[in-house]
């Protein structure tokens, strides 16, 4: 049915024919399914801005976490480089001091 205005003539026709119980149950079931489809569509339409906003928040949080992880990784590599330079400096100074004593 394309419009709601067709429901009244359909109901009149069904009552004039006196359909059996199976057909009435089938029509009622179809009507209920259509009604629930409309209700679900309305709920989805009303709730869609909230889901879009939550998706954006989730994406922004994920991007922020990635940036923090990158910064941590960069800091960790810098500290490792500094520690290795310090260790090299200590080893070189020890090696030189050992050589001076040995010679």
Coordinates of C-alpha atoms in Angstrom, one line a residue:
X1 CA 0.0 0.0 0.0
X2 CA 1.3 3.4 -0.9
X3 CA -0.8 5.6 1.4
X4 CA -2.6 5.3 4.6
X5 CA -5.8 6.3 2.9
X6 CA -5.9 2.9 1.3
X7 CA -6.3 1.2 4.7
X8 CA -9.9 2.1 5.2
X9 CA -11.1 0.7 1.8
X10 CA -9.0 -2.4 2.5
X11 CA -10.6 -2.9 5.9
X12 CA -14.1 -2.4 4.5
X13 CA -13.4 -5.0 1.8
X14 CA -12.0 -7.5 4.3
X15 CA -15.1 -7.1 6.5
X16 CA -17.4 -7.5 3.5
X17 CA -15.7 -10.7 2.4
X18 CA -15.6 -12.1 6.0
X19 CA -12.2 -13.6 5.8
X20 CA -11.3 -16.7 7.7
X21 CA -9.2 -16.5 10.8
X22 CA -6.0 -17.5 9.1
X23 CA -6.2 -14.5 6.8
X24 CA -7.0 -12.1 9.6
X25 CA -4.1 -13.4 11.6
X26 CA -1.8 -13.0 8.6
X27 CA -3.0 -9.4 8.0
X28 CA -2.6 -8.6 11.7
X29 CA 0.9 -10.1 11.7
X30 CA 1.9 -8.1 8.6
X31 CA 0.5 -4.9 10.1
X32 CA 2.4 -5.5 13.3
X33 CA 5.7 -6.2 11.5
X34 CA 5.2 -3.0 9.4
X35 CA 4.5 -1.0 12.6
X36 CA 7.5 -2.3 14.4
X37 CA 9.6 -1.5 11.3
X38 CA 8.4 2.1 11.4
X39 CA 9.1 2.3 15.1
X40 CA 12.6 0.9 14.7
X41 CA 13.3 3.3 11.8
X42 CA 12.2 6.3 13.9
X43 CA 14.3 5.2 16.9
X44 CA 17.3 4.8 14.6
X45 CA 16.7 8.2 13.1
X46 CA 16.4 9.9 16.5
X47 CA 19.5 8.1 18.0
X48 CA 21.8 8.4 14.9
X49 CA 23.3 11.8 15.9
X50 CA 24.3 10.4 19.3
X51 CA 26.0 7.3 17.7
X52 CA 27.9 9.6 15.2
X53 CA 29.1 11.8 18.1
X54 CA 30.2 8.7 20.1
X55 CA 32.1 7.4 17.1
X56 CA 33.8 10.7 16.7
X57 CA 34.8 10.7 20.3
X58 CA 36.1 7.1 20.0
X59 CA 38.1 8.0 16.9
X60 CA 39.6 11.1 18.6
X61 CA 40.5 9.1 21.7
X62 CA 42.2 6.5 19.5
X63 CA 44.2 9.2 17.7
X64 CA 45.2 10.7 21.0
X65 CA 46.3 7.4 22.3
X66 CA 48.4 6.8 19.1
X67 CA 50.0 10.2 19.5
X68 CA 50.9 9.5 23.2
X69 CA 52.3 6.1 22.3
X70 CA 54.5 7.7 19.5
X71 CA 55.7 10.3 22.0
X72 CA 56.6 7.7 24.5
X73 CA 58.4 5.7 21.9
X74 CA 60.4 8.7 20.8
X75 CA 61.3 9.5 24.4
X76 CA 62.3 6.0 25.1
X77 CA 64.6 5.9 22.1
X78 CA 66.1 9.2 23.1
X79 CA 66.8 8.0 26.6
X80 CA 68.3 4.8 25.3
X81 CA 70.6 6.8 23.0
X82 CA 71.6 9.0 25.9
X83 CA 72.3 6.0 28.2
X84 CA 74.3 4.3 25.5
X85 CA 76.4 7.4 25.0
X86 CA 77.0 7.7 28.7
X87 CA 78.0 4.1 28.9
X88 CA 80.4 4.5 25.9
X89 CA 81.9 7.6 27.6
X90 CA 82.4 5.6 30.8
X91 CA 83.9 2.7 29.0
X92 CA 86.2 4.9 27.0
X93 CA 87.5 6.7 30.0
X94 CA 88.1 3.5 31.9
X95 CA 89.9 2.0 28.9
X96 CA 92.1 5.1 28.7
X97 CA 92.8 5.0 32.4
X98 CA 93.7 1.4 32.2
X99 CA 96.1 2.0 29.3
X100 CA 97.8 4.8 31.1
X101 CA 98.5 2.6 34.1
X102 CA 99.6 -0.3 31.9
X103 CA 102.1 1.7 29.9

